[in-house]
XYZ file of C-alpha atoms in Angstrom:
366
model
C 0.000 0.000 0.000
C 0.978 3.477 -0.884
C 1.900 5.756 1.912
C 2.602 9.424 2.371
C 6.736 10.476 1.816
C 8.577 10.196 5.192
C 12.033 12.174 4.001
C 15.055 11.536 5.601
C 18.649 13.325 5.258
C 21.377 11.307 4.540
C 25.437 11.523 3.650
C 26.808 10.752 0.207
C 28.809 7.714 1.714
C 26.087 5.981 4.168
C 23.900 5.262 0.805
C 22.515 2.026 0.671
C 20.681 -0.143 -2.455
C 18.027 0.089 -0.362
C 17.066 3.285 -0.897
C 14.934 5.907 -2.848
C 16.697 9.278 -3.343
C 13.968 11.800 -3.790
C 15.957 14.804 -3.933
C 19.603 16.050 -3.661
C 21.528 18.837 -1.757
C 21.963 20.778 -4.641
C 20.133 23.011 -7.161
C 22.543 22.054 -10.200
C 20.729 21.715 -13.204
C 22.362 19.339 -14.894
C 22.934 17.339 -11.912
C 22.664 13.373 -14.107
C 19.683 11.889 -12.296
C 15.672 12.106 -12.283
C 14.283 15.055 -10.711
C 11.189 12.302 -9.913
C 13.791 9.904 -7.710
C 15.769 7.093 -8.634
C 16.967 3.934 -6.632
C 20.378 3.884 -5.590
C 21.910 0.930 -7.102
C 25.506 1.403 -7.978
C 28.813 2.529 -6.584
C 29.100 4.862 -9.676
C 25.934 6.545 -8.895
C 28.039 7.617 -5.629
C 30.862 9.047 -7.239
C 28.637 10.605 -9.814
C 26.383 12.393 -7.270
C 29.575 13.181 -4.869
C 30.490 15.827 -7.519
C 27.196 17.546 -7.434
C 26.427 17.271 -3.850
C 27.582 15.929 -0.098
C 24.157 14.102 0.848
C 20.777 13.727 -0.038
C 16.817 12.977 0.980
C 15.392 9.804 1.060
C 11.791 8.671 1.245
C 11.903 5.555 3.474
C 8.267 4.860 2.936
C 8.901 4.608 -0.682
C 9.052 0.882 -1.764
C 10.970 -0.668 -4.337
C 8.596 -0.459 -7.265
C 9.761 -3.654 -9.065
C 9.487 -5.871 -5.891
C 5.920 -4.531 -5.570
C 4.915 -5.278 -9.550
C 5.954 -8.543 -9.017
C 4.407 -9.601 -5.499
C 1.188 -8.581 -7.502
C 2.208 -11.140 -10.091
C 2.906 -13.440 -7.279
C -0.521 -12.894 -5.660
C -2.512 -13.190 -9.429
C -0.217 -15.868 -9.806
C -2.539 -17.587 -6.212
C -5.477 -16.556 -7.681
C -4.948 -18.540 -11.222
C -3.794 -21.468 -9.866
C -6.730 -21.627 -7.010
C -9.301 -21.246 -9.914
C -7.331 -23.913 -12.011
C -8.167 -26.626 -9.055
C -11.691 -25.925 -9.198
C -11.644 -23.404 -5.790
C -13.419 -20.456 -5.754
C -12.316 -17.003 -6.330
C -10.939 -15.000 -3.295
C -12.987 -11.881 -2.938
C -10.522 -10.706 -0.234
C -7.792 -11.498 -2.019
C -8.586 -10.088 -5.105
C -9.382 -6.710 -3.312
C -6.067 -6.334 -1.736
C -4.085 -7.063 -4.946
C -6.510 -4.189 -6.569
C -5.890 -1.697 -4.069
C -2.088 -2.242 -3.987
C -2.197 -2.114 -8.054
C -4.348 1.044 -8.434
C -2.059 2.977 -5.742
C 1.152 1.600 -7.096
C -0.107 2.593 -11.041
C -1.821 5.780 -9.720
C 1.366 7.417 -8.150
C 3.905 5.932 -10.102
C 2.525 4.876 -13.753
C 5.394 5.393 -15.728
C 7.255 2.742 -14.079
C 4.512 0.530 -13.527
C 3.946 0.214 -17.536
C 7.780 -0.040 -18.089
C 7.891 -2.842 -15.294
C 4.615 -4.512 -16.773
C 5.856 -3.990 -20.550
C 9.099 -6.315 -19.394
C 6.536 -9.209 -18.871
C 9.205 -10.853 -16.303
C 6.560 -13.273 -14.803
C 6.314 -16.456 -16.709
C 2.345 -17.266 -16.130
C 0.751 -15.710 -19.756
C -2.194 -15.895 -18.482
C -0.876 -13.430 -15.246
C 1.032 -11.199 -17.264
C -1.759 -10.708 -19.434
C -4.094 -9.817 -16.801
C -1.534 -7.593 -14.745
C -0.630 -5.704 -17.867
C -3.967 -4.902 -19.062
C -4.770 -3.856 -15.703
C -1.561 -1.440 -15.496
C -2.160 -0.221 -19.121
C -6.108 0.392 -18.276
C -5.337 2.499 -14.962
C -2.266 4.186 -16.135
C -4.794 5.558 -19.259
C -7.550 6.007 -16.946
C -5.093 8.194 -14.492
C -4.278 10.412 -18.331
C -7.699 10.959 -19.442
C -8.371 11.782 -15.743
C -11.154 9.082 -15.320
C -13.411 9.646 -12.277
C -12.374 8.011 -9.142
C -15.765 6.002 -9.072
C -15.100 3.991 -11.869
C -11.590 3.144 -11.175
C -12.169 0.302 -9.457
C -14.807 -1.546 -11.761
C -11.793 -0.605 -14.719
C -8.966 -2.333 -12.672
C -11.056 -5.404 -11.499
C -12.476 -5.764 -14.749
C -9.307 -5.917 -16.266
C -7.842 -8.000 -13.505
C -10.223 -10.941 -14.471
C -11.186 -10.078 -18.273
C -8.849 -13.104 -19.587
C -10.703 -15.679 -17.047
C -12.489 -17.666 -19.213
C -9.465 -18.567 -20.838
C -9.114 -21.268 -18.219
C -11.985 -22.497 -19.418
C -10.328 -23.319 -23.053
C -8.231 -26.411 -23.591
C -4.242 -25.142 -23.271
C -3.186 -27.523 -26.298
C -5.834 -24.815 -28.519
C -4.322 -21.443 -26.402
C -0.379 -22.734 -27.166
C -1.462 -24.027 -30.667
C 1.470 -23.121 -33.026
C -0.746 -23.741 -36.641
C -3.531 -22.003 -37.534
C -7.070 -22.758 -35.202
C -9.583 -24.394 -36.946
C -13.037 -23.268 -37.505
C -14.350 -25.158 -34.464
C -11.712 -24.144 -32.362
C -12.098 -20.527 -33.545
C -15.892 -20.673 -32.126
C -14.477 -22.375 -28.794
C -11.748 -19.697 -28.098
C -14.664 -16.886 -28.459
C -16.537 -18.664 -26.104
C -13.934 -17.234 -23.266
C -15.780 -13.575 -22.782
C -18.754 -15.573 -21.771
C -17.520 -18.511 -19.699
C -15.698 -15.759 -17.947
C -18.638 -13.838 -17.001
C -21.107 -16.771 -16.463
C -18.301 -18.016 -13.801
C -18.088 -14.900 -12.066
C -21.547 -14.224 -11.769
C -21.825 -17.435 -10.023
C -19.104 -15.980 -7.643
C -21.502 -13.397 -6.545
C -20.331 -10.504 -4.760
C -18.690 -8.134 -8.405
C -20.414 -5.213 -9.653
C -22.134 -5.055 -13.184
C -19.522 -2.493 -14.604
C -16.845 -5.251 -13.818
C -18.695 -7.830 -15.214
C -19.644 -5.936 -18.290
C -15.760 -5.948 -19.337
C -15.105 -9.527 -18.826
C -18.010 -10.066 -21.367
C -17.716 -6.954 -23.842
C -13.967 -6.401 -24.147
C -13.796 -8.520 -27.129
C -16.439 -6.359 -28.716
C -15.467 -3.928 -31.724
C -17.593 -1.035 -32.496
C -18.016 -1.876 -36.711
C -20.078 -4.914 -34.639
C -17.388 -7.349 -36.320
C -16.888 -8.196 -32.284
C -17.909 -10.941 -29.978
C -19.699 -12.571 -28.163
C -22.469 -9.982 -28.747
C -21.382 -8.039 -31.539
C -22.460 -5.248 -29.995
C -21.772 -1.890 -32.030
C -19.956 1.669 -31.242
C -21.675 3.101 -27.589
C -23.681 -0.254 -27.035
C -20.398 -1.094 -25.481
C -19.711 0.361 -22.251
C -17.194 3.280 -21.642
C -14.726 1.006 -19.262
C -15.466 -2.092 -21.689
C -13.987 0.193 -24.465
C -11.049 1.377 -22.743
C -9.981 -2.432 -21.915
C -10.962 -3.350 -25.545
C -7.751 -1.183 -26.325
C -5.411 -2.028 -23.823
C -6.200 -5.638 -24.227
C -4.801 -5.517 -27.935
C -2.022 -3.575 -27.212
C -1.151 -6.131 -24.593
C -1.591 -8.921 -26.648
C 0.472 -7.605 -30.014
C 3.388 -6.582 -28.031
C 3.799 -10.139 -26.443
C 5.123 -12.946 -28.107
C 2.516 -15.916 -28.874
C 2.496 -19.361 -30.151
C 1.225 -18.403 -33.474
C 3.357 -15.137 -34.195
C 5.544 -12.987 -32.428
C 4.962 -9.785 -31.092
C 5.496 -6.215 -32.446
C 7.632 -3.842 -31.010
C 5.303 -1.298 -28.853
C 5.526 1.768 -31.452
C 4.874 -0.781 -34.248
C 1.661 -2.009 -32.327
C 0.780 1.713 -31.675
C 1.126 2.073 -35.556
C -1.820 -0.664 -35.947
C -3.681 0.073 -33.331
C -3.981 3.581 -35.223
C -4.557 2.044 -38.749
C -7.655 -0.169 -36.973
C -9.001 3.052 -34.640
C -12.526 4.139 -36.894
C -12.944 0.057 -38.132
C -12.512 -1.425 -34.625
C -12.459 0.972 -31.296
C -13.503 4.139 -30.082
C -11.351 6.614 -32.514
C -10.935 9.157 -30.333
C -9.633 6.584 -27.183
C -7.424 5.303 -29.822
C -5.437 8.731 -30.218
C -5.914 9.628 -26.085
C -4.401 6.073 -25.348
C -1.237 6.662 -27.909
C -0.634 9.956 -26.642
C -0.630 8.556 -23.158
C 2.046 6.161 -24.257
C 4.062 8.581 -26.524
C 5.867 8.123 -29.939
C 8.326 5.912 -28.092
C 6.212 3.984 -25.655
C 7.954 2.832 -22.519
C 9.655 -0.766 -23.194
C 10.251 0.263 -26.933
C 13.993 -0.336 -27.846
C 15.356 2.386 -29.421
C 18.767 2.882 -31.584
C 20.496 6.481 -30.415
C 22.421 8.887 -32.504
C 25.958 7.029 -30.903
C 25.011 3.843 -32.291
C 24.070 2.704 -28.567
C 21.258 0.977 -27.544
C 18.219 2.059 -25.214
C 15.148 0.970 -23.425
C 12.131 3.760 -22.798
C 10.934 3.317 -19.631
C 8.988 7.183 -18.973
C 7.714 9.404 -21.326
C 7.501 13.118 -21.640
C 3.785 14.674 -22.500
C 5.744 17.747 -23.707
C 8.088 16.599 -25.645
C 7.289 13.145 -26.834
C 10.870 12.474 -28.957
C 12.967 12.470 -26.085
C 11.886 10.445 -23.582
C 13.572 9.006 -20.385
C 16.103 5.662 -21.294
C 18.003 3.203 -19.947
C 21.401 2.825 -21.408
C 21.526 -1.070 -22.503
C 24.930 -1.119 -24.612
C 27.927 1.123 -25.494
C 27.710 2.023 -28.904
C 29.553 -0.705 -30.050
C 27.169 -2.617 -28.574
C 28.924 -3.983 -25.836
C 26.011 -5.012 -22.830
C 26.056 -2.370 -20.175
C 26.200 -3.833 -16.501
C 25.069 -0.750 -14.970
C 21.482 0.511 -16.867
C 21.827 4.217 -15.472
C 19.041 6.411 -16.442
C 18.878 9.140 -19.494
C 16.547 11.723 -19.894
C 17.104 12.924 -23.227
C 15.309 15.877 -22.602
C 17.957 17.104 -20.686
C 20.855 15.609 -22.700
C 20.747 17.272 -26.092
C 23.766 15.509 -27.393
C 21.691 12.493 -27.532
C 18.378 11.686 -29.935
C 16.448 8.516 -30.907
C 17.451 7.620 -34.436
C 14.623 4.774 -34.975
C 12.393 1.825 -32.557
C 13.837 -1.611 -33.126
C 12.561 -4.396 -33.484
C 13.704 -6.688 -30.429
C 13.078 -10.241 -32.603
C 15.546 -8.778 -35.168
C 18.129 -11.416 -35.268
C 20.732 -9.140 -34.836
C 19.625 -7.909 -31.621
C 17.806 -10.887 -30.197
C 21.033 -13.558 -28.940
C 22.382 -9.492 -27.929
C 18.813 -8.712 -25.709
C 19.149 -12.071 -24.087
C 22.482 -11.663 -22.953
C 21.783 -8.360 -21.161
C 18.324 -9.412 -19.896
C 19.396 -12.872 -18.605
């Protein structure tokens, strides 16, 4: 759970990995780090901010975001597997991992969709579900969505892919194309989803309402309903989106996935024939040209990994070093805002499954 800042003053030399410096001593401007906070992490961060300052401020209520993204996993993860063996689904549970989400996303999206975008928990089926949900509030938190529906959104999206554990896995990891039969059983999820949660008692319509519409389109070409433009809820819309972009950007048994701008490219082409135009372009510009977990090829030669964006100023977003520019792996991913470093600029998005960079990604994710 989120709580208020509790700041704390603290020498160059007693930092710790532990910690989250907020803000530093000094009013340098070009001082190298985040003006938003950064976790210490390396010896060279010490030296670095030794030349700008002699000690900093730490939150020490501020918890390590990735360690929180992936106890959420952990707790989805539960959830799954208890529905798997035929138990039913923890109300509690499910409320907790909600709340925790929706403050986590709320006060820190940015690095909630990077963290989500890296897909590091091996469960599809709870990496799909987490990332919709983090895509869903981090859009609802841009297009200021009222605080009423914020829940419905997040639990909706928390449990939209549930009926998928209703569909044989051998058809779900299927390598060659489905046939018509299994076609018509896969499309059966939206509603075994929602006719197993309304036996659960205990979720509001709204929720329910997503798990059965977000498959809906609104040229009608959707299902299970096909249901057509504002005969599909608001919330139902928004996940519609974020379900898609989810599920291009990660790699499947039939294809593999598209970088995140190239999946922003399509969901653009598909925004009058499929979704809600004008969520479309408020979703894209939420993400930026260079949505975060887009690898990126720099003026040096050097490659990068967005993980924030800038609603100003939508080329230069905020990187992670990943190689030198002879593309030798970095150990240490210090972040870039290349904003502030004008030296710097994005000469194209990559595509990750380019053989050239793929055997190179492993190496400096593994």
């Amino acid at each position: 759970m989120y709580q208020k800042p509790n700041y704390q003053k603290v020498a160059i030399n007693d930092l710790t990995s532990s910690m989250w410096v907020c803000r530093l001593d000094s009013d340098v401007a070009d001082q190298p780090f985040e003006t938003r906070g950064f976790y210490f992490t390396s010896l060279k961060q010490i030296k670095a901010l030794a030349l700008n300052c002699r000690y900093v401020y730490i939150d020490n209520n501020r918890k390590d975001t990735r360690k929180l993204y992936l106890n959420i996993c952990t707790q989805m993860d539960r959830v799954f597997t208890d529905l798997r063996m035929g138990k039913a689904l923890e109300h509690k549970r499910m409320r907790l991992v909600l709340k925790e989400l929706m403050e986590a996303v709320l006060h820190d999206s940015k690095n909630m969709v990077y963290l989500a975008m890296l897909r590091e928990h091996q469960d599809d089926l709870v990496a799909k579900a987490v990332t919709v949900t983090v895509l869903s509030l981090a859009f609802a938190k841009h297009i200021s969505l009222k605080q009423t529906d914020l829940i419905p959104l997040g639990m909706g999206a928390l449990l939209h892919p549930i009926g998928l554990l209703k569909v044989p896995s051998e058809i779900l990891s299927k390598v060659s194309p489905l046939t018509a039969e299994e076609v018509a059983l896969v499309r059966q999820y939206p509603s075994k989803g929602y006719y197993f949660l309304l036996e659960q008692q205990g979720l509001d319509t709204a929720t329910l309402d997503i798990v059965l519409h977000h498959q809906e389109r609104v040229n009608g070409s959707g299902y299970p309903c096909q249901l057509k433009g504002k005969e599909i809820s608001f919330l139902a819309r928004i996940v519609a989106i974020t379900s898609v972009y989810e599920a291009l950007t990660r790699n499947r048994s039939d294809r593999q996935a598209l970088s995140p701008a190239k999946a922003l490219s399509q969901l653009y082409r598909w925004r009058f024939e499929d979704f809600d135009n004008r969520l479309v372009e408020k979703f894209i510009q939420s993400l930026g040209v260079y949505p975060p977990g887009c690898l990126v090829e720099l003026n040096t030669g050097a490659l990068a990994v967005v993980y924030a964006t800038h609603p100003d100023q939508r080329l230069n977003p905020k990187i992670r070093l990943l190689t030198t520019p002879e593309l030798v792996p970095l150990t240490a991913q210090e972040p870039i805002d290349l904003a502030e470093v004008v030296e710097l600029n994005i000469v194209k998005a990559l595509d990750p499954q380019e053989p050239r960079f793929e055997k190179l990604l492993k190496k400096i994710l593994s």
